[in-house]
Amino acid sequence: MTFPRLSPELILGALLCGGGLLAALFGPMLLGGDPAAQDLYHVLQAPSLAHPCGTDAFGRDILLRLVHGLRLTILEILVSLAVAAGIGIPLGLAAGMAPAWLDGTIMTISDVLFAFPGLILALLVVSLLGPGLFHALLAIAAFSVSAYVRLARNLTASLRHATWVEALRVLGASRTRIVIHHILPNAAGPLLVQATLSSGTVVLAAASLSFLGLGAQPPMPEWGTMMSDGRNALGAAFWPCLFPGLAIALSVIGLNCLGDGLRNGLRERSGPP
């Protein structure tokens, strides 16, 4: 896989995502304190030097909770994408190399899942399993699987009749070896782009489910939960909702810019010289 050309959107995405990773790694150590610790003597304090993002209705430091929530958001992305890609990519590779009847069966199931709006499907899954962070991540992975199935299947189907694949068959390479050692590495670029673009959807979906009370539960410092808590105090203070909303927006912008930059750069590198 070749490295993509550096573009403004790729640089912006890398800066936002890299800054987020650094904040998640070192922010809690630099700020210290317990994100769930309440201080009822300092509730709804406006942003100041002591509390750069203010405090919420329970006197908790919003900046500290945002940084810990960033760690939780990264965990949500990793778990959801691991489940979705771990199921979708093998199914897509199998469909691309399988006989027509098996290919049709896998793609029909994928199309049925793809036809449901993502958040509606997630709400259905969570309503069946019950609220909670783990169930929310399973729900998000459920509506993300079909995208990986379709992409991996189309990439495999386009590569399976290539001249070099036919040559490998003539040389006696097994179908499994061809898929794992040759087709999958050639499909890694588009699959990486899909994972990056899907990460923004995961952030939005996880925050939406938590905002509705179906995802992470209080006092976990999840950004959607923080916005849900902050809406009750909007008449007196806007910052408990403002800063988690900005964190969600910047995360989605950074991930989408990174994905678009990778996609455009890889497309240019794969084109004619």
C-alpha positions as CSV (number, residue, x, y, z in Angstrom):
1,M,0.0,0.0,0.0
2,T,1.5,3.3,-1.1
3,F,1.4,6.4,1.1
4,P,-1.1,9.1,0.1
5,R,-0.2,12.5,-1.1
6,L,-0.3,15.2,1.7
7,S,-3.3,17.4,1.1
8,P,-4.8,20.2,3.3
9,E,-7.7,18.1,4.5
10,L,-5.3,15.2,5.3
11,I,-3.1,17.5,7.3
12,L,-6.0,19.0,9.1
13,G,-7.5,15.6,9.9
14,A,-4.1,14.3,11.1
15,L,-3.6,17.3,13.3
16,L,-7.0,17.0,14.9
17,C,-6.8,13.3,15.4
18,G,-3.2,13.4,16.5
19,G,-4.0,16.2,19.0
20,G,-7.0,14.1,20.3
21,L,-4.7,11.1,20.8
22,L,-2.2,13.2,22.7
23,A,-4.9,14.7,24.9
24,A,-6.3,11.3,25.6
25,L,-2.9,9.9,26.6
26,F,-1.5,12.8,28.7
27,G,-4.5,14.9,29.6
28,P,-5.7,13.0,32.6
29,M,-2.2,12.8,34.0
30,L,-1.7,16.6,33.6
31,L,-5.1,17.6,34.9
32,G,-5.4,15.0,37.7
33,G,-8.5,14.5,39.8
34,D,-11.6,12.3,39.5
35,P,-14.0,13.1,36.7
36,A,-16.9,11.7,38.7
37,A,-16.0,13.7,41.9
38,Q,-18.8,16.2,42.8
39,D,-18.3,19.6,44.4
40,L,-21.8,21.0,45.2
41,Y,-20.3,24.3,46.4
42,H,-19.1,25.1,42.9
43,V,-21.9,24.1,40.6
44,L,-22.4,25.7,37.2
45,Q,-19.3,27.9,37.5
46,A,-18.5,29.8,34.3
47,P,-15.2,29.1,32.5
48,S,-12.2,30.4,34.5
49,L,-8.6,29.8,35.1
50,A,-9.4,27.2,37.7
51,H,-12.0,25.5,35.4
52,P,-11.2,26.4,31.8
53,C,-14.5,24.8,30.6
54,G,-16.5,25.6,33.7
55,T,-18.3,23.1,35.9
56,D,-21.6,21.2,35.5
57,A,-24.7,20.9,37.6
58,F,-22.8,18.7,40.1
59,G,-19.7,20.8,40.3
60,R,-17.6,18.5,38.2
61,D,-14.8,19.9,36.1
62,I,-16.0,19.8,32.5
63,L,-12.5,19.9,30.9
64,L,-11.4,16.9,33.0
65,R,-14.6,15.0,32.0
66,L,-14.0,15.9,28.4
67,V,-10.5,14.4,28.4
68,H,-11.6,11.2,30.1
69,G,-14.6,11.1,27.7
70,L,-12.1,11.3,24.8
71,R,-10.5,8.1,26.1
72,L,-14.0,6.5,26.2
73,T,-14.7,7.8,22.7
74,I,-11.5,6.2,21.4
75,L,-12.5,2.9,23.1
76,E,-16.0,3.1,21.4
77,I,-14.4,3.6,18.0
78,L,-11.9,0.7,18.4
79,V,-14.5,-1.8,19.8
80,S,-17.2,-0.9,17.2
81,L,-14.8,-1.0,14.3
82,A,-13.2,-4.2,15.5
83,V,-16.5,-6.0,15.7
84,A,-17.9,-4.5,12.4
85,A,-14.7,-5.1,10.4
86,G,-14.0,-8.4,12.1
87,I,-17.4,-9.7,10.8
88,G,-17.8,-7.7,7.6
89,I,-14.4,-8.1,6.0
90,P,-14.2,-11.9,6.2
91,L,-17.9,-12.2,4.9
92,G,-17.1,-9.8,2.1
93,L,-14.0,-11.7,1.1
94,A,-15.8,-15.0,1.2
95,A,-18.7,-13.6,-0.9
96,G,-16.3,-12.2,-3.5
97,M,-14.6,-15.7,-3.9
98,A,-17.7,-17.8,-3.4
99,P,-20.1,-19.4,-5.9
100,A,-23.0,-17.2,-7.1
101,W,-25.6,-18.7,-4.8
102,L,-23.5,-18.1,-1.6
103,D,-22.5,-14.7,-2.9
104,G,-26.1,-13.8,-3.5
105,T,-27.2,-15.0,0.0
106,I,-24.5,-13.0,1.8
107,M,-25.2,-9.9,-0.2
108,T,-29.0,-10.2,0.3
109,I,-28.6,-10.3,4.1
110,S,-26.1,-7.3,3.8
111,D,-28.6,-5.4,1.7
112,V,-31.4,-5.9,4.2
113,L,-29.2,-4.5,7.0
114,F,-28.0,-1.7,4.7
115,A,-31.7,-0.7,4.0
116,F,-32.3,0.2,7.7
117,P,-31.4,3.7,8.8
118,G,-28.3,3.2,11.0
119,L,-29.6,4.9,14.1
120,I,-33.0,3.2,13.9
121,L,-31.3,-0.2,13.7
122,A,-29.2,0.8,16.7
123,L,-32.2,1.8,18.7
124,L,-33.9,-1.5,17.8
125,V,-30.9,-3.5,19.0
126,V,-30.4,-1.6,22.2
127,S,-34.1,-1.8,23.0
128,L,-33.8,-5.6,22.7
129,L,-30.6,-5.9,24.6
130,G,-31.2,-3.1,27.1
131,P,-29.3,0.1,27.8
132,G,-25.6,0.2,28.4
133,L,-22.3,1.1,26.8
134,F,-21.5,-2.5,25.6
135,H,-24.9,-3.0,24.1
136,A,-24.7,0.4,22.4
137,L,-21.4,-0.6,20.8
138,L,-22.8,-3.9,19.5
139,A,-25.7,-1.9,18.1
140,I,-23.4,0.5,16.3
141,A,-21.4,-2.4,14.9
142,A,-24.5,-4.1,13.7
143,F,-25.4,-1.3,11.3
144,S,-21.7,-0.8,10.3
145,V,-21.1,-4.5,9.2
146,S,-22.9,-4.1,5.8
147,A,-20.6,-1.4,4.6
148,Y,-17.5,-3.6,5.1
149,V,-19.2,-6.6,3.5
150,R,-20.1,-4.6,0.4
151,L,-16.7,-3.0,0.1
152,A,-14.7,-6.1,0.7
153,R,-16.9,-8.2,-1.7
154,N,-16.6,-5.6,-4.5
155,L,-12.9,-5.3,-4.1
156,T,-12.5,-9.1,-4.1
157,A,-14.8,-9.6,-7.1
158,S,-12.7,-7.0,-9.1
159,L,-9.4,-8.6,-8.2
160,R,-10.3,-12.3,-8.4
161,H,-10.1,-12.3,-12.3
162,A,-6.9,-10.3,-12.5
163,T,-4.1,-11.8,-14.5
164,W,-1.8,-12.2,-11.5
165,V,-4.5,-14.0,-9.6
166,E,-5.0,-16.4,-12.4
167,A,-1.2,-16.9,-12.5
168,L,-1.3,-17.8,-8.8
169,R,-4.0,-20.3,-9.4
170,V,-2.0,-21.9,-12.2
171,L,1.0,-22.1,-9.8
172,G,-1.1,-24.1,-7.3
173,A,-1.9,-21.4,-4.7
174,S,-5.0,-22.2,-2.7
175,R,-8.0,-19.9,-2.6
176,T,-7.4,-19.2,1.0
177,R,-3.7,-18.2,0.4
178,I,-4.7,-16.0,-2.5
179,V,-7.3,-14.1,-0.4
180,I,-5.2,-13.7,2.7
181,H,-1.8,-13.1,1.2
182,H,-2.6,-11.3,-2.0
183,I,-6.2,-9.9,-2.3
184,L,-6.5,-8.6,1.3
185,P,-3.2,-6.6,1.2
186,N,-4.3,-5.0,-2.1
187,A,-7.7,-4.1,-0.6
188,A,-6.2,-2.7,2.6
189,G,-6.1,0.9,1.4
190,P,-9.9,1.3,0.7
191,L,-10.8,-0.7,3.8
192,L,-8.6,1.7,5.9
193,V,-10.4,4.6,4.4
194,Q,-13.8,3.0,5.2
195,A,-12.7,2.5,8.8
196,T,-11.6,6.1,9.1
197,L,-14.8,7.5,7.7
198,S,-16.9,5.1,9.7
199,S,-15.2,6.3,12.9
200,G,-17.0,9.7,12.7
201,T,-20.3,7.8,12.4
202,V,-19.4,5.8,15.5
203,V,-18.8,9.0,17.5
204,L,-22.1,10.5,16.4
205,A,-24.1,7.3,17.0
206,A,-22.5,6.6,20.4
207,A,-23.2,10.2,21.5
208,S,-26.7,10.0,20.3
209,L,-27.5,6.8,22.1
210,S,-25.9,8.1,25.3
211,F,-27.9,11.3,25.0
212,L,-31.1,9.3,24.8
213,G,-30.1,7.3,27.9
214,L,-29.5,4.1,25.9
215,G,-25.7,4.1,25.8
216,A,-23.1,5.0,28.5
217,Q,-24.8,5.6,31.9
218,P,-24.0,8.4,34.4
219,P,-21.6,9.1,35.9
220,M,-19.5,7.9,33.0
221,P,-17.9,11.0,31.3
222,E,-19.3,10.1,27.8
223,W,-19.9,13.2,25.6
224,G,-23.5,12.3,24.8
225,T,-24.2,11.8,28.5
226,M,-22.6,15.1,29.4
227,M,-24.8,16.9,26.9
228,S,-27.9,15.1,28.2
229,D,-27.0,16.2,31.8
230,G,-26.2,19.8,30.6
231,R,-29.5,20.3,28.8
232,N,-31.3,20.4,32.1
233,A,-29.3,23.5,33.1
234,L,-29.5,25.4,29.7
235,G,-31.6,28.1,31.3
236,A,-28.8,28.9,33.8
237,A,-25.6,27.9,31.9
238,F,-24.8,26.9,28.3
239,W,-21.2,25.6,28.7
240,P,-22.2,22.1,30.0
241,C,-23.7,21.5,26.6
242,L,-21.4,23.7,24.5
243,F,-18.1,22.0,25.2
244,P,-19.1,18.4,24.7
245,G,-20.9,19.4,21.5
246,L,-17.7,21.1,20.3
247,A,-15.7,18.0,21.2
248,I,-18.1,15.8,19.1
249,A,-18.0,18.2,16.2
250,L,-14.2,18.5,16.1
251,S,-13.8,14.7,16.4
252,V,-16.1,14.1,13.5
253,I,-14.5,16.8,11.4
254,G,-11.0,15.4,12.1
255,L,-12.0,11.8,11.2
256,N,-13.9,12.8,8.1
257,C,-11.0,15.0,6.9
258,L,-8.5,12.3,7.6
259,G,-10.7,9.7,5.7
260,D,-11.2,12.0,2.7
261,G,-7.5,12.9,2.5
262,L,-6.5,9.2,2.6
263,R,-9.2,8.3,0.0
264,N,-8.2,11.1,-2.4
265,G,-4.4,10.5,-1.9
266,L,-4.7,6.8,-2.4
267,R,-6.8,7.3,-5.5
268,E,-4.2,9.6,-7.0
269,R,-1.4,7.2,-6.3
270,S,-3.3,4.3,-7.8
271,G,-4.0,6.2,-11.0
272,P,-1.8,6.4,-14.1
273,P,1.6,8.1,-13.6
